[in-house]
mmCIF file of N, CA and C in Angstrom:
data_model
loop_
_atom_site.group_PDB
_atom_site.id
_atom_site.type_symbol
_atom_site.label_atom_id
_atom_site.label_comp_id
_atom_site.label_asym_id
_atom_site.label_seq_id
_atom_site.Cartn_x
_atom_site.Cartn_y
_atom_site.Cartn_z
ATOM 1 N N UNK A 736 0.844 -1.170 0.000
ATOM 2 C CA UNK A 736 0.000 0.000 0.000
ATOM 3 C C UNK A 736 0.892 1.237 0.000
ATOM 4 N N UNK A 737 0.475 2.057 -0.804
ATOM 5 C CA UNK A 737 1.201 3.386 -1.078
ATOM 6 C C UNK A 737 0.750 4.735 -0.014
ATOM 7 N N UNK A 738 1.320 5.368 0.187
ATOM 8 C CA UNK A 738 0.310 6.344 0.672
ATOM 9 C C UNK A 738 0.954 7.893 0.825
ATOM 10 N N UNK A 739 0.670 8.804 0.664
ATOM 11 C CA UNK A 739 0.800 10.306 0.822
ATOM 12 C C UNK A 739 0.576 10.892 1.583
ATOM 13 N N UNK A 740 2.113 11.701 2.737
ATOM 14 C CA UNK A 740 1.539 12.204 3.716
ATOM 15 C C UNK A 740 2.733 13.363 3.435
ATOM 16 N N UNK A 741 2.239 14.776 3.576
ATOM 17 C CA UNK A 741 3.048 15.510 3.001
ATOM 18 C C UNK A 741 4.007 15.781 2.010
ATOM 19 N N UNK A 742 3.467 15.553 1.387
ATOM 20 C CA UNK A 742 4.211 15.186 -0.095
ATOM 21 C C UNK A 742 5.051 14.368 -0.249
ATOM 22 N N UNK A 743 5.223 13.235 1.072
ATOM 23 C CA UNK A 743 6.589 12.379 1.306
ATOM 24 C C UNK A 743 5.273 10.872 0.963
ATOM 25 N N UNK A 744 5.825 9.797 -0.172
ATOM 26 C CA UNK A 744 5.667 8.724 0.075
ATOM 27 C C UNK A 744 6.116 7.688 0.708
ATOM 28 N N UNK A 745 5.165 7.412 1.036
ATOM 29 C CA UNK A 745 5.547 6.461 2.041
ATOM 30 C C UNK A 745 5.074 4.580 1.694
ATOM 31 N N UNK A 746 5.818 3.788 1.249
ATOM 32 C CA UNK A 746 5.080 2.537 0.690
ATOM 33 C C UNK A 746 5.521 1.292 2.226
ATOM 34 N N UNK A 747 3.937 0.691 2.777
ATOM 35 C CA UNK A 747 3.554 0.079 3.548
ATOM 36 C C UNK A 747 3.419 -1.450 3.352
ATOM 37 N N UNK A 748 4.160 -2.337 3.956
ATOM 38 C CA UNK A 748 4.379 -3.211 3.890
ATOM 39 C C UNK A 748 3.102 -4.655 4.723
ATOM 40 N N UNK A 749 3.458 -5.897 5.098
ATOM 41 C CA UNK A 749 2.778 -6.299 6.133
ATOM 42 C C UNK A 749 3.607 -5.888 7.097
ATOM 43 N N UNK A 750 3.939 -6.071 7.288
ATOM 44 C CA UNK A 750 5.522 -6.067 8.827
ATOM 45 C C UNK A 750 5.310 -4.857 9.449
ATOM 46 N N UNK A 751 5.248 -3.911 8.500
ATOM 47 C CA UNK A 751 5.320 -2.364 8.796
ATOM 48 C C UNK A 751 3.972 -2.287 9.377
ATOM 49 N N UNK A 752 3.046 -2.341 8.698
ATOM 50 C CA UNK A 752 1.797 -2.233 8.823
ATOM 51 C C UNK A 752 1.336 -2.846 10.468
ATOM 52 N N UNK A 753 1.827 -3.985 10.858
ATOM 53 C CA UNK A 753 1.842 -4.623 11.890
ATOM 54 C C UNK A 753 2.262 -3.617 13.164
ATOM 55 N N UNK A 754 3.401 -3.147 12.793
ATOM 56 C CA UNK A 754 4.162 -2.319 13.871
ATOM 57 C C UNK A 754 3.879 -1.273 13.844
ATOM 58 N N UNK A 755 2.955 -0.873 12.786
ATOM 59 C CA UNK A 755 1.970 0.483 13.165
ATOM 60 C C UNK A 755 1.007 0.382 14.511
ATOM 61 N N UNK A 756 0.257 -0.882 14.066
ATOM 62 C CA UNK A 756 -0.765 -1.236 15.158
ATOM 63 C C UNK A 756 -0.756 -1.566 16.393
ATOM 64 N N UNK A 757 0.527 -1.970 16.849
ATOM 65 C CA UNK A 757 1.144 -2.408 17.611
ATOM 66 C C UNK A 757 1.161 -0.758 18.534
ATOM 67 N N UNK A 758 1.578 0.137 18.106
ATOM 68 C CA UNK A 758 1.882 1.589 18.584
ATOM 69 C C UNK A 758 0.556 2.322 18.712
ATOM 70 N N UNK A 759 -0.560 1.475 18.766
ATOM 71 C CA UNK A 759 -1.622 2.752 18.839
ATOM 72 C C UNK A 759 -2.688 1.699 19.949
ATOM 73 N N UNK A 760 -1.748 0.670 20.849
ATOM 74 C CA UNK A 760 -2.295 -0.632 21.885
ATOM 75 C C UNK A 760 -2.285 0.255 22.813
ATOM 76 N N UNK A 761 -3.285 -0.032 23.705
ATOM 77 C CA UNK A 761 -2.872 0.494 25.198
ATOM 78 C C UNK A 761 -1.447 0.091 26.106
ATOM 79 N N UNK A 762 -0.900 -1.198 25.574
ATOM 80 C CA UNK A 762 -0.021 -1.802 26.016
ATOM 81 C C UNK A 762 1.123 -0.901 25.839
ATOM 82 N N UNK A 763 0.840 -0.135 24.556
ATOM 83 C CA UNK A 763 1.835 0.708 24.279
ATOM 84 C C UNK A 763 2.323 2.154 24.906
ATOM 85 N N UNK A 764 1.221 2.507 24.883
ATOM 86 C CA UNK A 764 0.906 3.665 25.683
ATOM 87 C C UNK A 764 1.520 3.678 27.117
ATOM 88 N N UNK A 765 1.227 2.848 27.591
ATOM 89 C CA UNK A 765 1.358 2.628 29.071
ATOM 90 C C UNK A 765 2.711 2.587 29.362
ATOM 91 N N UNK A 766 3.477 1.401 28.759
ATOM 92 C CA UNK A 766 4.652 1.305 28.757
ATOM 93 C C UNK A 766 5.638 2.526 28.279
ATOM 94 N N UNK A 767 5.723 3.099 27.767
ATOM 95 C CA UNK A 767 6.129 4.328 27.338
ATOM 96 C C UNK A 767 6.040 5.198 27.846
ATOM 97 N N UNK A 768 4.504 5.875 28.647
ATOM 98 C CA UNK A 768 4.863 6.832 29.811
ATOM 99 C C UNK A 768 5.932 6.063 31.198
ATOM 100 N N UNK A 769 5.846 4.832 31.421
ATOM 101 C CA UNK A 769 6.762 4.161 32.134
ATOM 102 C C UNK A 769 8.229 4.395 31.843
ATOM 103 N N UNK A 770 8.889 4.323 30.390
ATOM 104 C CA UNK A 770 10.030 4.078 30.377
ATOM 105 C C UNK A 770 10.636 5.862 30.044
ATOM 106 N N UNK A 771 9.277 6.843 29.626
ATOM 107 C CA UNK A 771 9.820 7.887 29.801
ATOM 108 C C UNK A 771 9.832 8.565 30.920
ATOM 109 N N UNK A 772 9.614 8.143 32.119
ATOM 110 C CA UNK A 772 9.304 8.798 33.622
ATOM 111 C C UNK A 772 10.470 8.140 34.135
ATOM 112 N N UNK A 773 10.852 7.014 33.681
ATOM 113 C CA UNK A 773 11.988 6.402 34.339
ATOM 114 C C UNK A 773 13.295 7.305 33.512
ATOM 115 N N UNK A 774 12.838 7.615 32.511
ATOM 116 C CA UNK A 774 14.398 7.897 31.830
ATOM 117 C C UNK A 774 14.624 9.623 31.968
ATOM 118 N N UNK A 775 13.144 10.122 32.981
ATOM 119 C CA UNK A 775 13.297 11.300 33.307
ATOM 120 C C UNK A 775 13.002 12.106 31.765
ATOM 121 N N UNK A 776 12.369 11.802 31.202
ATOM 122 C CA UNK A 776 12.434 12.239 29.762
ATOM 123 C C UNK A 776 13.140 12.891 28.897
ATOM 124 N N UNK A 777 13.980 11.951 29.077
ATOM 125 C CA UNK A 777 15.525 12.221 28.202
ATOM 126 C C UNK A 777 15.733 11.591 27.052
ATOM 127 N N UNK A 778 15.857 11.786 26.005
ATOM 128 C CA UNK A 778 16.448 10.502 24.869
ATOM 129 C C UNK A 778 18.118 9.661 25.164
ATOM 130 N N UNK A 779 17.616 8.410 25.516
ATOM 131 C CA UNK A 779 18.259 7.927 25.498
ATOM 132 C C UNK A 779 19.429 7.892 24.344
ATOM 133 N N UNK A 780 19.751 7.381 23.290
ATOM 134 C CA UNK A 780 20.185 7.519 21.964
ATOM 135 C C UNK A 780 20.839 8.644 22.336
ATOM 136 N N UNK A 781 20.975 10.105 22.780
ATOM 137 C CA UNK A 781 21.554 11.107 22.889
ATOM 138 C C UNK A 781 22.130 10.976 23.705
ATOM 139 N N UNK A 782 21.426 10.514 24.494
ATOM 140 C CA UNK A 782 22.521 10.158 26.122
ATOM 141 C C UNK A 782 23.617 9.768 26.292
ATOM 142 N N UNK A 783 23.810 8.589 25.344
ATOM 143 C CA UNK A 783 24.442 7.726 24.882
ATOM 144 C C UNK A 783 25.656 8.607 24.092
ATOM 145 N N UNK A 784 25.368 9.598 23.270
ATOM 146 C CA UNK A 784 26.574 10.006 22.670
ATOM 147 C C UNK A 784 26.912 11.243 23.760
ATOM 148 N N UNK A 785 26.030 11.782 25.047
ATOM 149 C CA UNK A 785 26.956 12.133 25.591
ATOM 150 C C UNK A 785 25.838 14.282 25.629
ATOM 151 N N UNK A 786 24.638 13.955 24.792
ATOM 152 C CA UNK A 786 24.006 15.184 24.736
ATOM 153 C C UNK A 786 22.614 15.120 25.381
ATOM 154 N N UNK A 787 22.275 15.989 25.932
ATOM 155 C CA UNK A 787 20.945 16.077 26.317
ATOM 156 C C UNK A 787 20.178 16.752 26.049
ATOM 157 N N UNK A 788 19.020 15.929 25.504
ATOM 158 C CA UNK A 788 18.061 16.222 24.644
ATOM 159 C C UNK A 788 16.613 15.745 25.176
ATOM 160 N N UNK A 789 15.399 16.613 25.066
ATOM 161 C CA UNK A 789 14.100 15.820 25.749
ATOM 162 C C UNK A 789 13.819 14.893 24.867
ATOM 163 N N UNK A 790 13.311 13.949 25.164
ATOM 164 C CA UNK A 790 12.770 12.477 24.620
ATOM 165 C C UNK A 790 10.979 12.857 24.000
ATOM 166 N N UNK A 791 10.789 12.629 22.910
ATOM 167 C CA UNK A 791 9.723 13.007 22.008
ATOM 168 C C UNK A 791 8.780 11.725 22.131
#
């Protein structure tokens, strides 16, 4: 499946498509205010090289 979202295409796979749905679970939600309250809402990935940056 193809699709248009700001003039950027974007072509959707099964896999992809899967791990869309996966991100819009309550399971998801939940866990995520969890691991961003724990990480103080920091990006990790930045952390890591050493910059601090808020976590999106």
């Amino acid at each position: 499946m193809t699709q248009r979202y700001n003039k950027q295409t974007r072509n959707r796979n099964e896999t992809k498509q899967k791990q869309t749905s996966f991100y819009r679970t309550k399971q998801w939600v939940e866990l995520r205010k969890v691991v961003l309250n724990r990480d103080s809402y920091l990006c990790q990935y930045c952390a890591a090289q050493g910059r601090v940056t808020p976590a999106k």
